[in-house]
XYZ file of C-alpha atoms in Angstrom:
351
model
C -30.533 -3.199 10.642
C -26.773 -2.616 10.552
C -25.786 0.865 11.749
C -22.791 2.417 10.007
C -21.096 5.792 10.038
C -21.170 7.763 6.771
C -17.372 7.854 6.590
C -17.233 4.084 6.046
C -20.409 3.706 3.988
C -19.435 5.636 0.849
C -17.804 4.241 -2.250
C -14.493 5.814 -1.268
C -14.271 3.615 1.828
C -14.742 0.074 0.559
C -11.140 -1.004 1.068
C -8.618 -0.761 3.877
C -4.916 -1.013 4.514
C -3.745 -4.184 6.228
C -0.611 -6.180 6.982
C -0.704 -9.924 6.438
C 0.939 -12.983 4.971
C 0.509 -15.696 2.378
C 3.522 -17.754 3.415
C 4.870 -18.550 6.861
C 8.472 -17.344 6.772
C 11.310 -16.237 9.071
C 10.844 -12.628 10.148
C 14.103 -11.737 8.385
C 12.335 -12.400 5.065
C 10.632 -9.263 3.660
C 7.701 -11.440 2.534
C 7.017 -12.721 6.063
C 4.646 -9.763 6.548
C 3.498 -7.636 3.615
C 1.408 -4.503 3.033
C -2.023 -5.202 1.564
C -5.203 -3.464 0.484
C -8.315 -5.509 1.260
C -12.079 -5.149 1.271
C -13.613 -3.983 4.531
C -14.779 -6.961 6.604
C -18.499 -7.682 6.670
C -20.285 -7.135 9.972
C -22.389 -10.029 11.305
C -25.474 -9.460 13.429
C -23.662 -9.538 16.800
C -20.460 -7.902 15.560
C -19.100 -4.377 15.572
C -16.697 -2.824 13.092
C -13.838 -1.037 14.824
C -11.601 1.568 13.215
C -8.228 0.527 14.622
C -6.136 3.267 16.230
C -3.452 1.123 17.887
C -2.482 -2.550 18.131
C -0.260 -4.648 20.350
C 2.027 -7.499 19.305
C 2.202 -10.616 21.481
C 4.202 -13.874 21.433
C 1.163 -15.640 19.964
C 1.551 -13.479 16.832
C 5.095 -14.691 16.306
C 4.132 -18.310 17.027
C 1.356 -18.258 14.440
C 3.617 -16.541 11.891
C 6.546 -18.936 12.496
C 7.818 -20.861 9.443
C 5.698 -23.796 8.316
C 5.107 -25.482 4.911
C 1.728 -23.948 4.213
C 0.541 -21.297 1.752
C -2.643 -19.274 2.302
C -4.972 -18.694 -0.652
C -6.354 -15.583 1.065
C -4.055 -13.350 3.135
C -3.843 -14.155 6.830
C -4.103 -11.071 9.032
C -2.606 -11.428 12.500
C -3.169 -9.258 15.576
C -5.300 -10.189 18.566
C -5.348 -7.030 20.644
C -5.958 -3.340 20.055
C -8.014 -0.203 20.587
C -10.131 2.003 18.351
C -13.577 3.455 17.651
C -16.835 1.704 16.707
C -17.922 2.737 13.193
C -20.590 0.089 12.471
C -22.757 -2.294 14.496
C -24.718 -5.430 13.604
C -28.471 -5.485 14.078
C -28.302 -7.509 17.317
C -25.488 -5.551 18.984
C -26.775 -4.281 22.330
C -23.618 -3.322 24.228
C -21.938 -0.696 22.031
C -22.961 2.292 19.951
C -21.409 4.143 17.038
C -18.355 6.281 17.943
C -17.764 4.407 21.216
C -14.046 4.149 21.981
C -13.190 0.526 22.778
C -10.368 -1.888 23.447
C -10.538 -5.499 22.346
C -9.000 -8.935 22.109
C -9.046 -10.859 18.855
C -10.813 -13.962 17.647
C -8.138 -16.517 16.720
C -10.610 -18.204 14.357
C -10.653 -15.258 11.960
C -8.457 -12.460 10.657
C -7.091 -10.093 13.248
C -6.505 -6.429 13.925
C -3.366 -5.662 11.899
C -5.642 -3.625 9.646
C -7.446 -0.292 9.529
C -10.713 -2.005 10.447
C -11.601 -5.209 12.268
C -15.001 -6.888 12.753
C -15.461 -8.634 16.089
C -18.274 -10.127 18.111
C -19.257 -7.664 20.821
C -18.155 -10.052 23.593
C -14.516 -9.573 22.540
C -14.780 -5.842 23.180
C -14.843 -3.547 26.207
C -15.112 0.197 26.802
C -11.699 1.820 26.459
C -10.449 3.125 29.814
C -11.000 6.882 29.681
C -7.712 7.663 31.396
C -5.623 5.656 28.935
C -4.457 6.677 25.480
C -5.335 4.418 22.558
C -1.731 3.161 22.650
C -1.890 2.326 26.356
C -5.310 0.719 26.015
C -4.245 -1.391 23.026
C -1.610 -3.108 25.153
C -3.970 -4.343 27.834
C -6.958 -6.520 26.737
C -5.248 -9.822 25.842
C -2.993 -10.020 28.884
C -5.597 -8.600 31.252
C -8.283 -11.143 30.327
C -5.754 -13.979 30.570
C -4.522 -12.804 33.972
C -8.080 -12.288 35.284
C -9.149 -15.749 34.196
C -5.996 -17.396 35.522
C -6.212 -15.845 38.984
C -9.963 -15.464 39.574
C -11.527 -18.207 37.447
C -8.880 -20.944 37.468
C -6.922 -20.468 40.733
C -10.130 -19.104 42.316
C -8.311 -16.399 44.274
C -10.348 -13.973 46.391
C -9.730 -11.439 49.157
C -10.071 -14.388 51.564
C -6.637 -15.516 50.353
C -4.995 -12.412 51.828
C -1.553 -13.274 53.171
C -1.159 -16.479 51.161
C 1.777 -16.878 48.786
C 1.704 -16.824 44.976
C 4.754 -17.659 42.871
C 4.527 -16.103 39.383
C 7.092 -17.537 36.998
C 7.979 -14.808 34.487
C 6.354 -11.939 36.354
C 7.897 -9.377 33.996
C 5.965 -10.524 30.917
C 2.604 -9.295 29.639
C 0.333 -11.658 31.597
C 2.737 -11.844 34.534
C 2.836 -8.088 35.028
C -0.970 -7.785 35.200
C -1.279 -10.928 37.342
C 1.244 -9.397 39.742
C -0.877 -6.256 40.064
C -4.089 -8.229 40.567
C -2.540 -10.497 43.195
C -0.982 -7.557 45.026
C -4.434 -5.925 45.112
C -5.722 -9.069 46.842
C -2.918 -8.640 49.430
C -1.218 -11.901 48.547
C 2.509 -12.342 49.070
C 3.654 -12.130 45.454
C 6.922 -13.819 44.536
C 7.941 -13.053 40.980
C 10.731 -14.415 38.814
C 12.886 -12.666 36.237
C 16.192 -13.102 34.447
C 17.410 -9.504 34.094
C 17.653 -6.407 36.233
C 15.110 -4.594 34.017
C 12.451 -7.302 34.427
C 13.193 -7.603 38.147
C 12.594 -3.864 38.592
C 9.465 -4.049 36.423
C 8.112 -6.909 38.569
C 8.694 -4.961 41.764
C 7.051 -1.881 40.255
C 3.937 -3.976 39.595
C 3.750 -5.251 43.166
C 6.047 -8.266 43.588
C 7.541 -8.231 47.103
C 10.220 -10.769 46.170
C 11.754 -11.448 42.757
C 13.805 -14.601 42.139
C 16.123 -15.406 39.231
C 14.457 -18.096 37.100
C 17.699 -18.888 35.264
C 18.906 -20.438 38.527
C 17.471 -23.117 40.813
C 14.365 -21.607 42.393
C 14.146 -23.968 45.372
C 17.150 -22.652 47.361
C 16.084 -19.106 46.517
C 12.600 -19.783 47.910
C 14.093 -21.320 51.028
C 16.386 -18.327 51.545
C 13.342 -16.023 51.384
C 11.414 -18.009 54.004
C 9.405 -20.284 51.735
C 11.207 -23.549 52.406
C 7.842 -25.223 53.072
C 6.506 -24.135 49.702
C 3.952 -21.683 48.322
C 0.159 -21.812 48.155
C -0.286 -20.998 44.462
C 1.874 -20.990 41.331
C 1.167 -19.260 38.016
C 3.453 -20.416 35.197
C 3.890 -17.959 32.309
C 6.770 -19.850 30.699
C 7.153 -23.309 29.225
C 6.504 -25.482 32.320
C 8.756 -28.326 31.181
C 12.104 -27.017 32.537
C 10.432 -26.103 35.846
C 8.333 -29.217 36.361
C 10.319 -30.804 39.203
C 10.572 -27.400 40.881
C 6.796 -26.907 40.637
C 6.173 -30.283 42.261
C 8.506 -29.502 45.144
C 7.617 -25.827 45.561
C 3.839 -26.193 45.816
C 2.329 -26.831 49.232
C -0.015 -29.776 49.856
C -3.520 -28.881 48.579
C -2.025 -26.026 46.584
C -2.946 -24.977 43.045
C -0.857 -24.588 39.890
C -2.059 -22.790 36.757
C -0.320 -23.221 33.396
C -0.679 -20.600 30.673
C 2.021 -21.716 28.223
C 2.051 -25.110 26.490
C 4.325 -27.787 27.922
C 7.087 -28.700 25.481
C 7.469 -32.272 26.740
C 5.836 -35.089 28.658
C 5.877 -34.829 32.464
C 4.946 -37.077 35.369
C 1.828 -35.783 37.140
C 1.672 -38.594 39.734
C 3.444 -36.553 42.453
C 0.610 -34.010 42.295
C -1.838 -36.637 43.553
C 0.291 -37.346 46.612
C 0.017 -33.683 47.612
C -3.620 -33.290 46.490
C -2.450 -30.477 44.206
C -4.916 -29.013 41.709
C -3.404 -28.504 38.243
C -5.399 -26.150 36.020
C -4.763 -24.356 32.749
C -5.781 -21.037 31.236
C -6.770 -20.597 27.592
C -8.538 -17.333 26.841
C -10.171 -18.631 23.634
C -11.870 -21.649 25.246
C -15.192 -19.903 25.924
C -15.542 -18.793 22.319
C -14.109 -21.933 20.695
C -16.598 -24.135 22.550
C -19.436 -21.606 22.809
C -19.682 -22.064 26.583
C -22.595 -20.599 28.520
C -20.306 -18.167 30.330
C -18.644 -16.701 27.213
C -20.020 -13.247 28.069
C -17.555 -13.314 30.968
C -14.971 -12.110 28.444
C -16.792 -8.813 27.951
C -17.480 -8.584 31.692
C -13.765 -8.814 32.488
C -12.932 -6.064 29.997
C -15.575 -3.817 31.602
C -14.270 -4.470 35.119
C -10.674 -3.939 34.040
C -11.572 -0.670 32.294
C -12.847 0.725 35.593
C -9.746 -0.562 37.399
C -7.470 1.226 34.933
C -9.499 4.410 35.339
C -9.399 4.381 39.139
C -5.710 3.482 39.262
C -6.115 -0.024 40.678
C -4.422 -1.315 37.521
C -1.640 0.392 35.585
C -0.864 -0.003 31.863
C 2.245 -2.016 31.037
C 3.172 -0.650 27.601
C 6.869 0.206 27.481
C 7.550 0.637 23.758
C 5.562 2.207 20.904
C 6.372 2.009 17.179
C 4.780 3.837 14.261
C 3.256 3.600 11.698
C 1.337 0.333 11.399
C 2.806 -1.197 8.243
C 4.674 -4.336 7.212
C 8.159 -2.971 7.919
C 7.247 -1.802 11.422
C 5.401 -5.013 12.228
C 8.386 -7.078 11.092
C 10.518 -5.053 13.492
C 7.977 -5.671 16.274
C 8.001 -9.427 15.626
C 11.798 -9.398 15.640
C 11.821 -7.678 19.043
C 9.314 -10.176 20.447
C 11.341 -13.123 19.167
C 14.504 -11.747 20.804
C 12.734 -12.121 24.187
C 14.423 -9.009 25.529
C 11.406 -6.745 25.873
C 10.036 -5.562 29.190
C 6.262 -5.082 29.303
C 4.161 -4.600 26.168
C 4.925 -3.441 22.619
C 2.411 -1.279 20.727
C 2.065 0.106 17.197
C -0.100 3.075 16.245
C -1.196 5.060 13.199
C -1.780 3.906 9.625
C-alpha cells in the first residue's frame, strides 16, 4: 500500500508548480522555460515522492534544452539533481520512510525535479547529509555519483594507488571538483587543469597539488612540473577531441583514461594499443537504462558520500544560489551555465 502524508493527500494538493518547456528554444527566448501548474506525479511501487526544497542546474540541462525542431505534446520538465523530503512511498519501497530528508539524482527517461514534487525510484535517492543545508546537498548527487563511478568503478582507483599521478582535465567543474577531492583522499598526486585564476584556486582548494592551464599546450607544462614521462591516469571532463593527441602522449604505458564528456569528432585510437592503454567511459545513467544487476550501486554511492560529507572527507562545491525556483530564475541559471564562467555548482531554492 502506498504511504502518503496528509498534506499531499487532500483535494487541495493535487497539483504542483513546475517549470518546463514545450519547444526547444534559445535561453534568451521567454518561452524557452515557462511556469506551469501540473498534476502531482503518480508514485510507482518502488518509487518515492519527494517534496523538492532545492535543485541544481547542470550542463546536461542546457544541452537537453538547446534549440531543436521538436515540439512536446506534454511539457518537458528538466532537472536531474536536488534535495527535499519524502512525502509518499510506493508499496515496495524498503529504503526510505515518510519525512526522511534526502538528496537525489534524476532519471533522464522521465520528467525531472524542476517542480515542487518529483517521483523517483528509490535507487536514485540517498539520505541527505545531516551537516549540509538543502541547498548544499542539492548541488552534490549528480557530480558525486559521476566522480565516484569514474574513479572507483571505471579507473578502478584504490588506496593501493597512493603516490600515482592523476591528470584531471577541467578540475574546477562539478565532476572535476569532487573527483579532485576523492583522488586527494586516496593520496594520489592530483594534477588539475583550469583556464582562469578563480578555477585554479578552486582546484587547489579541493586538493589539486598542481594546476595547469588547459588553454595552452599541456605537454610542456607537464614536463616542467616533473611529469615528462607521463601520468598514470587521466580523467577528461571536457570534450576530448581538442586534447586527443595530448592524451595519447601524456598517458604512461599501461595507463588508464576515462572520458565523461562526448567526443565531438572522430579520433585515432590505434596509438592506445601500442601503449596498452585502457580507454573507459563514464555514463551515470547506464545502470538504469540497461537495468544492470549492479544498479543498486547508485544508491550505495549516495549513502557512502552522505557519510563522507558529514565527516568532512568531502566538502560541498556550491558557489552560487538563486531564488525562487521559477521560469525567470531558471532561465538566468541556464544563461550562466551556457556562459561557462561559473566556478563550482549553481543551486536554486524555494518555490
